[in-house]
């Protein structure tokens, strides 16, 4: 990590256009799991689906962050990727998992064929860009990695393999391989990344994911049925978002030169966490699934919290977190888990706990920032002067 200032790369409108496919995918992801019986197979499939969707999105962000400039080759390839990703989302299937995931089943073959097509589009992007600017070391490595991901999926797409425990390894390759490859093949080489662009794209993904939570809460707890319950869980969700933005907008140094890998790993947890929270909120309103809903709700909050805390490594030097603060944040999370388990699936009490927890944690972070500024004789931000800084 370097303190060298980096100029932010503007987020392209075509990147935002691509995110529309992500919106569709998130909606499909959280709605498809509403099946009669939910066991470990369905839960694992849900987690894998989240990871797969996040990996495709992150790989496209990596390309745009390093090489994308919205020339013609970028425009048409990102539109093609949207098409494949949208159709991929339509094949998220949790019903009859035992039969729909066997070798040769249409669901397995179509899903993996579309996933391969998505990876191939990104490969084409790198190749076309390489022909334009030259095939540097980074482009070659990314083409090879994406090729490995695609080849590893061929047995599923061709109907040779069904989804089994090995699928956990295969679908995790895009998460594991880059961390193995980077120290070996990028030794003594600067990794071409734009940290401000990565932060902005990550924030946009988080906002879109929270959008599905907004829809789920309002549709599951309409104000006409029970005004206070819907309002309370909505406020709890809003405080989660405020906690996230307080960290990623106010505390992070947006113009540093840093490895963005951990940032994307953290946001993979955040993505999975928010989607799990959304499913949990919906299940808690269903007496048949309320017990399962508690665990989705709890896992979602914990994953979201851990992912957000992971981003503190990118904080401004002034706001770097010490052991004492980490201890307080950890103790707060443990207390939340124990109280949530004690409360059980009572949605009203869980809503109040969610509100209290994220209000206290956000308040604690704000107090810490104020004390740090006072200790270093730094004036507090004046919203009247800088309307974008409310710390």
C-alpha positions as a Markdown table, in Angstrom:
| # | Residue | x | y | z |
|---|---|---|---|---|
| 1 | Unk | 0.0 | 0.0 | 0.0 |
| 2 | Unk | 1.3 | 3.4 | -0.9 |
| 3 | Unk | 0.5 | 6.9 | 0.2 |
| 4 | Unk | 1.0 | 8.1 | -3.4 |
| 5 | Unk | -2.1 | 9.9 | -4.6 |
| 6 | Unk | -4.0 | 8.3 | -7.5 |
| 7 | Unk | -6.3 | 10.1 | -9.8 |
| 8 | Unk | -9.8 | 8.4 | -9.9 |
| 9 | Unk | -10.8 | 6.8 | -13.2 |
| 10 | Unk | -14.3 | 7.8 | -14.2 |
| 11 | Unk | -16.9 | 5.0 | -14.1 |
| 12 | Unk | -18.2 | 4.5 | -17.6 |
| 13 | Unk | -21.9 | 4.7 | -18.4 |
| 14 | Unk | -21.5 | 1.3 | -20.0 |
| 15 | Unk | -20.3 | -0.1 | -16.7 |
| 16 | Unk | -23.4 | 1.2 | -15.1 |
| 17 | Unk | -25.4 | -0.3 | -18.0 |
| 18 | Unk | -23.8 | -3.6 | -17.3 |
| 19 | Unk | -24.9 | -3.4 | -13.7 |
| 20 | Unk | -28.5 | -3.7 | -14.9 |
| 21 | Unk | -27.8 | -7.4 | -15.5 |
| 22 | Unk | -26.5 | -7.6 | -12.0 |
| 23 | Unk | -29.8 | -6.2 | -10.7 |
| 24 | Unk | -31.7 | -8.9 | -12.5 |
| 25 | Unk | -29.3 | -11.6 | -11.2 |
| 26 | Unk | -29.7 | -10.5 | -7.6 |
| 27 | Unk | -33.4 | -10.6 | -7.8 |
| 28 | Unk | -33.4 | -14.1 | -9.3 |
| 29 | Unk | -30.8 | -15.2 | -6.7 |
| 30 | Unk | -32.8 | -14.2 | -3.7 |
| 31 | Unk | -36.2 | -15.3 | -5.1 |
| 32 | Unk | -35.2 | -18.7 | -6.4 |
| 33 | Unk | -34.4 | -20.1 | -2.9 |
| 34 | Unk | -38.0 | -19.8 | -1.8 |
| 35 | Unk | -38.7 | -23.5 | -2.0 |
| 36 | Unk | -40.7 | -25.8 | 0.3 |
| 37 | Unk | -37.7 | -27.7 | 1.8 |
| 38 | Unk | -34.4 | -26.0 | 2.5 |
| 39 | Unk | -31.4 | -28.2 | 3.6 |
| 40 | Unk | -27.7 | -27.9 | 3.4 |
| 41 | Unk | -27.7 | -28.6 | -0.4 |
| 42 | Unk | -29.9 | -25.6 | -1.0 |
| 43 | Unk | -27.8 | -23.4 | 1.3 |
| 44 | Unk | -24.5 | -24.5 | -0.4 |
| 45 | Unk | -26.1 | -23.9 | -3.8 |
| 46 | Unk | -27.1 | -20.4 | -2.7 |
| 47 | Unk | -23.6 | -19.6 | -1.5 |
| 48 | Unk | -22.0 | -20.9 | -4.7 |
| 49 | Unk | -24.5 | -18.9 | -6.8 |
| 50 | Unk | -23.5 | -15.8 | -4.9 |
| 51 | Unk | -19.8 | -16.5 | -5.4 |
| 52 | Unk | -20.2 | -17.2 | -9.1 |
| 53 | Unk | -22.2 | -14.0 | -9.7 |
| 54 | Unk | -19.7 | -12.0 | -7.7 |
| 55 | Unk | -16.7 | -13.5 | -9.6 |
| 56 | Unk | -18.1 | -12.7 | -13.0 |
| 57 | Unk | -18.8 | -9.1 | -12.0 |
| 58 | Unk | -15.4 | -8.7 | -10.3 |
| 59 | Unk | -13.5 | -10.0 | -13.4 |
| 60 | Unk | -15.3 | -7.5 | -15.6 |
| 61 | Unk | -14.6 | -4.7 | -13.2 |
| 62 | Unk | -10.9 | -5.7 | -13.2 |
| 63 | Unk | -10.8 | -5.5 | -17.0 |
| 64 | Unk | -12.5 | -2.1 | -17.1 |
| 65 | Unk | -10.5 | -0.8 | -14.2 |
| 66 | Unk | -7.2 | -1.6 | -15.9 |
| 67 | Unk | -8.0 | -1.3 | -19.7 |
| 68 | Unk | -11.6 | -0.3 | -20.3 |
| 69 | Unk | -12.1 | 3.0 | -22.1 |
| 70 | Unk | -15.5 | 2.5 | -23.7 |
| 71 | Unk | -14.2 | 2.2 | -27.2 |
| 72 | Unk | -16.2 | 0.1 | -29.7 |
| 73 | Unk | -14.7 | -3.2 | -28.6 |
| 74 | Unk | -15.6 | -2.5 | -25.0 |
| 75 | Unk | -19.1 | -1.4 | -25.7 |
| 76 | Unk | -20.2 | -4.4 | -27.8 |
| 77 | Unk | -18.4 | -7.0 | -25.5 |
| 78 | Unk | -19.9 | -5.6 | -22.3 |
| 79 | Unk | -23.4 | -5.7 | -24.0 |
| 80 | Unk | -22.7 | -9.4 | -24.9 |
| 81 | Unk | -21.7 | -10.1 | -21.3 |
| 82 | Unk | -24.9 | -8.5 | -20.0 |
| 83 | Unk | -26.9 | -10.8 | -22.2 |
| 84 | Unk | -25.1 | -14.0 | -21.0 |
| 85 | Unk | -25.1 | -12.9 | -17.3 |
| 86 | Unk | -28.8 | -12.1 | -17.4 |
| 87 | Unk | -29.6 | -15.5 | -18.9 |
| 88 | Unk | -27.3 | -17.2 | -16.4 |
| 89 | Unk | -29.3 | -15.6 | -13.6 |
| 90 | Unk | -32.5 | -17.2 | -15.0 |
| 91 | Unk | -31.0 | -20.6 | -14.4 |
| 92 | Unk | -30.5 | -20.2 | -10.6 |
| 93 | Unk | -32.5 | -23.2 | -9.4 |
| 94 | Unk | -33.0 | -24.6 | -5.9 |
| 95 | Unk | -36.0 | -26.7 | -6.4 |
| 96 | Unk | -35.4 | -30.5 | -6.6 |
| 97 | Unk | -31.7 | -29.9 | -6.1 |
| 98 | Unk | -31.0 | -33.7 | -5.9 |
| 99 | Unk | -32.3 | -34.3 | -9.4 |
| 100 | Unk | -31.6 | -30.9 | -11.1 |
| 101 | Unk | -27.9 | -31.0 | -10.5 |
| 102 | Unk | -27.0 | -34.5 | -11.7 |
| 103 | Unk | -24.7 | -35.1 | -14.7 |
| 104 | Unk | -26.4 | -34.3 | -18.0 |
| 105 | Unk | -29.3 | -32.4 | -16.5 |
| 106 | Unk | -30.4 | -29.4 | -18.7 |
| 107 | Unk | -30.0 | -27.0 | -15.8 |
| 108 | Unk | -26.4 | -28.0 | -15.1 |
| 109 | Unk | -25.4 | -27.9 | -18.8 |
| 110 | Unk | -27.2 | -24.6 | -19.7 |
| 111 | Unk | -25.9 | -22.8 | -16.5 |
| 112 | Unk | -22.3 | -23.8 | -17.0 |
| 113 | Unk | -22.4 | -23.1 | -20.8 |
| 114 | Unk | -23.6 | -19.6 | -20.0 |
| 115 | Unk | -20.9 | -19.2 | -17.3 |
| 116 | Unk | -18.3 | -20.3 | -19.8 |
| 117 | Unk | -19.7 | -17.9 | -22.4 |
| 118 | Unk | -19.4 | -15.1 | -19.8 |
| 119 | Unk | -15.7 | -15.9 | -19.2 |
| 120 | Unk | -15.0 | -16.1 | -22.9 |
| 121 | Unk | -16.5 | -12.6 | -23.5 |
| 122 | Unk | -14.0 | -11.2 | -20.9 |
| 123 | Unk | -11.2 | -13.2 | -22.6 |
| 124 | Unk | -12.2 | -11.6 | -25.9 |
| 125 | Unk | -12.0 | -8.2 | -24.2 |
| 126 | Unk | -8.5 | -8.8 | -23.1 |
| 127 | Unk | -7.4 | -10.2 | -26.5 |
| 128 | Unk | -8.9 | -7.3 | -28.5 |
| 129 | Unk | -7.3 | -4.8 | -26.1 |
| 130 | Unk | -4.0 | -6.7 | -26.4 |
| 131 | Unk | -4.1 | -6.3 | -30.2 |
| 132 | Unk | -4.7 | -2.6 | -29.7 |
| 133 | Unk | -2.2 | -1.7 | -27.0 |
| 134 | Unk | 0.1 | -4.8 | -27.0 |
| 135 | Unk | 0.0 | -8.1 | -25.1 |
| 136 | Unk | 1.6 | -7.1 | -21.8 |
| 137 | Unk | 2.3 | -9.5 | -19.0 |
| 138 | Unk | -0.9 | -8.7 | -17.1 |
| 139 | Unk | -3.2 | -9.3 | -20.2 |
| 140 | Unk | -1.5 | -12.7 | -20.9 |
| 141 | Unk | -2.0 | -13.8 | -17.2 |
| 142 | Unk | -5.6 | -12.8 | -17.2 |
| 143 | Unk | -6.4 | -14.6 | -20.5 |
| 144 | Unk | -4.7 | -17.8 | -19.1 |
| 145 | Unk | -6.6 | -17.6 | -15.8 |
| 146 | Unk | -10.0 | -17.0 | -17.5 |
| 147 | Unk | -9.2 | -19.9 | -19.8 |
| 148 | Unk | -8.5 | -22.2 | -16.9 |
| 149 | Unk | -11.9 | -21.2 | -15.3 |
| 150 | Unk | -13.6 | -21.9 | -18.6 |
| 151 | Unk | -11.9 | -25.3 | -19.2 |
| 152 | Unk | -12.7 | -26.4 | -15.6 |
| 153 | Unk | -16.4 | -26.0 | -16.3 |
| 154 | Unk | -16.5 | -28.0 | -19.6 |
| 155 | Unk | -17.3 | -31.3 | -17.9 |
| 156 | Unk | -20.4 | -29.8 | -16.4 |
| 157 | Unk | -21.4 | -28.0 | -19.6 |
| 158 | Unk | -20.9 | -31.3 | -21.6 |
| 159 | Unk | -23.0 | -33.3 | -19.2 |
| 160 | Unk | -20.0 | -35.4 | -18.0 |
| 161 | Unk | -20.1 | -34.3 | -14.4 |
| 162 | Unk | -23.0 | -33.4 | -12.1 |
| 163 | Unk | -22.7 | -30.9 | -9.3 |
| 164 | Unk | -21.0 | -32.6 | -6.3 |
| 165 | Unk | -18.6 | -31.7 | -3.5 |
| 166 | Unk | -15.8 | -31.1 | -6.1 |
| 167 | Unk | -17.9 | -28.3 | -7.5 |
| 168 | Unk | -17.0 | -26.2 | -4.4 |
| 169 | Unk | -13.4 | -26.4 | -5.6 |
| 170 | Unk | -14.1 | -25.8 | -9.3 |
| 171 | Unk | -16.4 | -22.8 | -8.7 |
| 172 | Unk | -13.9 | -21.3 | -6.1 |
| 173 | Unk | -11.0 | -21.3 | -8.6 |
| 174 | Unk | -11.6 | -17.7 | -9.6 |
| 175 | Unk | -11.3 | -16.7 | -6.0 |
| 176 | Unk | -8.3 | -18.9 | -5.0 |
| 177 | Unk | -6.1 | -18.9 | -8.1 |
| 178 | Unk | -5.4 | -15.2 | -8.3 |
| 179 | Unk | -4.0 | -15.1 | -4.8 |
| 180 | Unk | -1.7 | -18.1 | -5.7 |
| 181 | Unk | -0.7 | -16.7 | -9.0 |
| 182 | Unk | 0.0 | -13.1 | -8.0 |
| 183 | Unk | 3.0 | -13.6 | -5.8 |
| 184 | Unk | 4.5 | -15.9 | -8.4 |
| 185 | Unk | 3.9 | -14.2 | -11.7 |
| 186 | Unk | 3.7 | -10.6 | -10.6 |
| 187 | Unk | 6.9 | -10.6 | -8.5 |
| 188 | Unk | 8.7 | -7.3 | -8.9 |
| 189 | Unk | 6.0 | -6.1 | -11.3 |
| 190 | Unk | 3.5 | -3.3 | -10.6 |
| 191 | Unk | -0.1 | -4.5 | -10.8 |
| 192 | Unk | -2.1 | -2.0 | -12.9 |
| 193 | Unk | -5.1 | -1.0 | -10.8 |
| 194 | Unk | -7.0 | 2.2 | -10.0 |
| 195 | Unk | -8.1 | 2.1 | -6.4 |
| 196 | Unk | -10.6 | 5.0 | -6.5 |
| 197 | Unk | -12.4 | 3.3 | -9.4 |
| 198 | Unk | -12.4 | 0.0 | -7.5 |
| 199 | Unk | -14.0 | 1.6 | -4.4 |
| 200 | Unk | -16.6 | 3.4 | -6.5 |
| 201 | Unk | -17.6 | 0.2 | -8.4 |
| 202 | Unk | -17.7 | -1.8 | -5.1 |
| 203 | Unk | -20.0 | 0.8 | -3.5 |
| 204 | Unk | -22.3 | 0.7 | -6.6 |
| 205 | Unk | -22.5 | -3.1 | -6.3 |
| 206 | Unk | -23.4 | -2.7 | -2.6 |
| 207 | Unk | -26.0 | -0.1 | -3.3 |
| 208 | Unk | -27.6 | -2.4 | -6.0 |
| 209 | Unk | -27.6 | -5.3 | -3.6 |
| 210 | Unk | -29.2 | -3.2 | -0.9 |
| 211 | Unk | -31.8 | -2.3 | -3.5 |
| 212 | Unk | -33.1 | -5.9 | -3.4 |
| 213 | Unk | -33.3 | -5.7 | 0.4 |
| 214 | Unk | -35.5 | -2.5 | 0.0 |
| 215 | Unk | -37.8 | -4.3 | -2.3 |
| 216 | Unk | -38.0 | -7.4 | -0.1 |
| 217 | Unk | -38.7 | -5.5 | 3.1 |
| 218 | Unk | -41.4 | -3.2 | 1.6 |
| 219 | Unk | -43.1 | -6.1 | -0.3 |
| 220 | Unk | -42.9 | -8.5 | 2.7 |
| 221 | Unk | -43.9 | -6.0 | 5.4 |
| 222 | Unk | -46.2 | -3.5 | 3.7 |
| 223 | Unk | -47.2 | -0.5 | 5.7 |
| 224 | Unk | -50.9 | -1.4 | 5.3 |
| 225 | Unk | -50.5 | -4.7 | 7.1 |
| 226 | Unk | -48.2 | -3.7 | 10.0 |
| 227 | Unk | -46.8 | -0.2 | 9.8 |
| 228 | Unk | -44.3 | -0.4 | 12.7 |
| 229 | Unk | -42.8 | -3.8 | 11.8 |
| 230 | Unk | -42.0 | -2.7 | 8.3 |
| 231 | Unk | -40.7 | 0.6 | 9.4 |
| 232 | Unk | -38.4 | -1.0 | 12.1 |
| 233 | Unk | -36.8 | -3.6 | 9.9 |
| 234 | Unk | -36.4 | -0.9 | 7.1 |
| 235 | Unk | -34.7 | 1.4 | 9.6 |
| 236 | Unk | -32.4 | -1.5 | 10.6 |
| 237 | Unk | -31.4 | -2.1 | 7.0 |
| 238 | Unk | -30.9 | 1.6 | 6.4 |
| 239 | Unk | -28.5 | 1.8 | 9.4 |
| 240 | Unk | -26.5 | -1.2 | 8.0 |
| 241 | Unk | -26.1 | 0.9 | 4.8 |
| 242 | Unk | -25.1 | 4.0 | 6.8 |
| 243 | Unk | -22.5 | 2.0 | 8.7 |
| 244 | Unk | -21.1 | 0.7 | 5.4 |
| 245 | Unk | -21.0 | 4.2 | 3.8 |
| 246 | Unk | -19.5 | 5.7 | 7.0 |
| 247 | Unk | -16.6 | 3.3 | 6.6 |
| 248 | Unk | -16.1 | 3.2 | 2.8 |
| 249 | Unk | -16.9 | 6.9 | 2.1 |
| 250 | Unk | -15.5 | 8.7 | 5.2 |
| 251 | Unk | -12.7 | 6.6 | 6.5 |
| 252 | Unk | -11.1 | 5.0 | 3.4 |
| 253 | Unk | -8.3 | 6.9 | 1.6 |
| 254 | Unk | -9.8 | 6.9 | -1.9 |
| 255 | Unk | -6.8 | 8.2 | -3.6 |
| 256 | Unk | -4.1 | 5.8 | -2.5 |
| 257 | Unk | -2.2 | 3.3 | -4.6 |
| 258 | Unk | -3.0 | -0.1 | -3.2 |
| 259 | Unk | -3.7 | -3.8 | -4.2 |
| 260 | Unk | -7.5 | -4.0 | -4.7 |
| 261 | Unk | -7.7 | -7.7 | -4.2 |
| 262 | Unk | -8.7 | -7.5 | -0.5 |
| 263 | Unk | -11.3 | -4.9 | -1.3 |
| 264 | Unk | -13.0 | -7.2 | -3.7 |
| 265 | Unk | -12.8 | -10.2 | -1.3 |
| 266 | Unk | -14.4 | -8.0 | 1.4 |
| 267 | Unk | -17.2 | -7.0 | -1.0 |
| 268 | Unk | -17.8 | -10.6 | -2.0 |
| 269 | Unk | -18.6 | -11.2 | 1.7 |
| 270 | Unk | -20.7 | -8.0 | 1.8 |
| 271 | Unk | -22.5 | -9.2 | -1.3 |
| 272 | Unk | -23.2 | -12.6 | 0.1 |
| 273 | Unk | -24.1 | -11.0 | 3.5 |
| 274 | Unk | -26.7 | -8.6 | 2.1 |
| 275 | Unk | -28.3 | -11.3 | -0.1 |
| 276 | Unk | -28.5 | -13.7 | 2.9 |
| 277 | Unk | -30.0 | -10.9 | 5.0 |
| 278 | Unk | -32.6 | -10.3 | 2.3 |
| 279 | Unk | -33.6 | -13.9 | 2.2 |
| 280 | Unk | -33.6 | -14.1 | 6.0 |
| 281 | Unk | -36.0 | -11.1 | 6.3 |
| 282 | Unk | -38.4 | -12.7 | 3.9 |
| 283 | Unk | -38.2 | -16.1 | 5.6 |
| 284 | Unk | -38.8 | -14.6 | 9.0 |
| 285 | Unk | -42.3 | -13.5 | 7.8 |
| 286 | Unk | -43.1 | -17.1 | 6.9 |
| 287 | Unk | -44.0 | -19.4 | 9.8 |
| 288 | Unk | -42.8 | -22.4 | 7.9 |
| 289 | Unk | -39.3 | -21.0 | 7.3 |
| 290 | Unk | -39.0 | -18.6 | 10.2 |
| 291 | Unk | -36.3 | -20.7 | 12.0 |
| 292 | Unk | -34.3 | -21.0 | 8.8 |
| 293 | Unk | -34.8 | -17.2 | 8.3 |
| 294 | Unk | -33.2 | -16.5 | 11.7 |
| 295 | Unk | -29.9 | -18.2 | 10.5 |
| 296 | Unk | -30.0 | -16.5 | 7.1 |
| 297 | Unk | -30.6 | -13.2 | 8.9 |
| 298 | Unk | -27.8 | -13.7 | 11.4 |
| 299 | Unk | -25.3 | -15.1 | 8.8 |
| 300 | Unk | -26.1 | -12.1 | 6.5 |
| 301 | Unk | -25.5 | -9.5 | 9.2 |
| 302 | Unk | -22.3 | -11.2 | 10.4 |
| 303 | Unk | -20.8 | -11.6 | 6.8 |
| 304 | Unk | -21.8 | -8.0 | 5.9 |
| 305 | Unk | -20.2 | -6.7 | 9.2 |
| 306 | Unk | -17.0 | -8.7 | 8.7 |
| 307 | Unk | -16.7 | -7.6 | 5.0 |
| 308 | Unk | -17.1 | -4.0 | 6.0 |
| 309 | Unk | -14.6 | -4.2 | 8.8 |
| 310 | Unk | -12.1 | -5.8 | 6.3 |
| 311 | Unk | -12.1 | -2.6 | 4.3 |
| 312 | Unk | -10.6 | -0.7 | 7.3 |
| 313 | Unk | -7.1 | -1.7 | 6.1 |
| 314 | Unk | -7.5 | 0.9 | 3.4 |
| 315 | Unk | -8.4 | 3.7 | 5.9 |
| 316 | Unk | -6.7 | 7.1 | 5.8 |
| 317 | Unk | -3.5 | 7.0 | 7.9 |
| 318 | Unk | -5.3 | 9.3 | 10.4 |
| 319 | Unk | -8.2 | 6.8 | 10.8 |
| 320 | Unk | -6.2 | 3.5 | 10.9 |
| 321 | Unk | -7.9 | 1.1 | 13.4 |
| 322 | Unk | -5.8 | -0.2 | 16.4 |
| 323 | Unk | -6.2 | -3.4 | 18.5 |
| 324 | Unk | -8.4 | -1.7 | 21.0 |
| 325 | Unk | -10.9 | -0.6 | 18.4 |
| 326 | Unk | -10.9 | -4.1 | 16.7 |
| 327 | Unk | -11.6 | -5.6 | 20.2 |
| 328 | Unk | -14.6 | -3.3 | 20.7 |
| 329 | Unk | -15.9 | -4.1 | 17.2 |
| 330 | Unk | -15.4 | -7.8 | 17.7 |
| 331 | Unk | -17.1 | -7.7 | 21.2 |
| 332 | Unk | -20.0 | -5.9 | 19.6 |
| 333 | Unk | -20.4 | -8.5 | 17.0 |
| 334 | Unk | -20.3 | -11.4 | 19.5 |
| 335 | Unk | -22.9 | -9.6 | 21.7 |
| 336 | Unk | -25.2 | -9.2 | 18.6 |
| 337 | Unk | -24.9 | -12.9 | 17.7 |
| 338 | Unk | -25.7 | -14.1 | 21.3 |
| 339 | Unk | -28.6 | -11.8 | 21.7 |
| 340 | Unk | -30.0 | -12.7 | 18.3 |
| 341 | Unk | -29.8 | -16.4 | 19.2 |
| 342 | Unk | -31.5 | -15.7 | 22.5 |
| 343 | Unk | -34.3 | -13.7 | 20.7 |
| 344 | Unk | -34.9 | -16.4 | 18.1 |
| 345 | Unk | -37.1 | -15.8 | 15.1 |
| 346 | Unk | -39.2 | -13.0 | 16.7 |
| 347 | Unk | -38.8 | -10.4 | 13.9 |
| 348 | Unk | -39.9 | -7.4 | 16.0 |
| 349 | Unk | -37.2 | -8.0 | 18.6 |
| 350 | Unk | -34.6 | -8.8 | 15.9 |
| 351 | Unk | -35.5 | -5.5 | 14.2 |
| 352 | Unk | -34.9 | -3.5 | 17.4 |
| 353 | Unk | -31.6 | -5.4 | 18.0 |
| 354 | Unk | -30.5 | -4.6 | 14.5 |
| 355 | Unk | -31.3 | -0.9 | 14.9 |
| 356 | Unk | -29.5 | -0.7 | 18.3 |
| 357 | Unk | -26.4 | -2.6 | 17.2 |
| 358 | Unk | -25.7 | -0.6 | 14.0 |
| 359 | Unk | -26.6 | 2.7 | 15.6 |
| 360 | Unk | -24.2 | 2.0 | 18.5 |
| 361 | Unk | -21.4 | 0.8 | 16.2 |
| 362 | Unk | -21.8 | 3.8 | 13.9 |
| 363 | Unk | -21.9 | 6.2 | 16.8 |
| 364 | Unk | -18.7 | 4.6 | 18.2 |
| 365 | Unk | -16.9 | 5.0 | 14.9 |
| 366 | Unk | -17.9 | 8.6 | 14.7 |
| 367 | Unk | -16.7 | 9.3 | 18.3 |
| 368 | Unk | -13.4 | 7.6 | 17.6 |
| 369 | Unk | -12.9 | 9.8 | 14.4 |
| 370 | Unk | -13.7 | 13.0 | 16.3 |
| 371 | Unk | -11.3 | 12.1 | 19.2 |
| 372 | Unk | -8.5 | 11.3 | 16.7 |
| 373 | Unk | -8.9 | 14.7 | 15.0 |
| 374 | Unk | -9.0 | 16.5 | 18.4 |
| 375 | Unk | -5.8 | 14.6 | 19.5 |
| 376 | Unk | -4.0 | 15.7 | 16.3 |
| 377 | Unk | -5.3 | 19.3 | 16.4 |
| 378 | Unk | -7.2 | 18.8 | 13.2 |
| 379 | Unk | -10.4 | 20.8 | 12.8 |
| 380 | Unk | -13.6 | 18.9 | 12.4 |
| 381 | Unk | -15.2 | 18.9 | 8.9 |
| 382 | Unk | -17.6 | 21.7 | 8.3 |
| 383 | Unk | -20.6 | 20.5 | 6.3 |
| 384 | Unk | -21.3 | 24.1 | 5.3 |
| 385 | Unk | -17.9 | 24.2 | 3.6 |
| 386 | Unk | -17.7 | 20.6 | 2.3 |
| 387 | Unk | -21.2 | 19.2 | 1.9 |
| 388 | Unk | -19.9 | 15.7 | 1.0 |
| 389 | Unk | -18.2 | 15.1 | 4.3 |
| 390 | Unk | -20.5 | 14.5 | 7.3 |
| 391 | Unk | -18.1 | 12.9 | 9.7 |
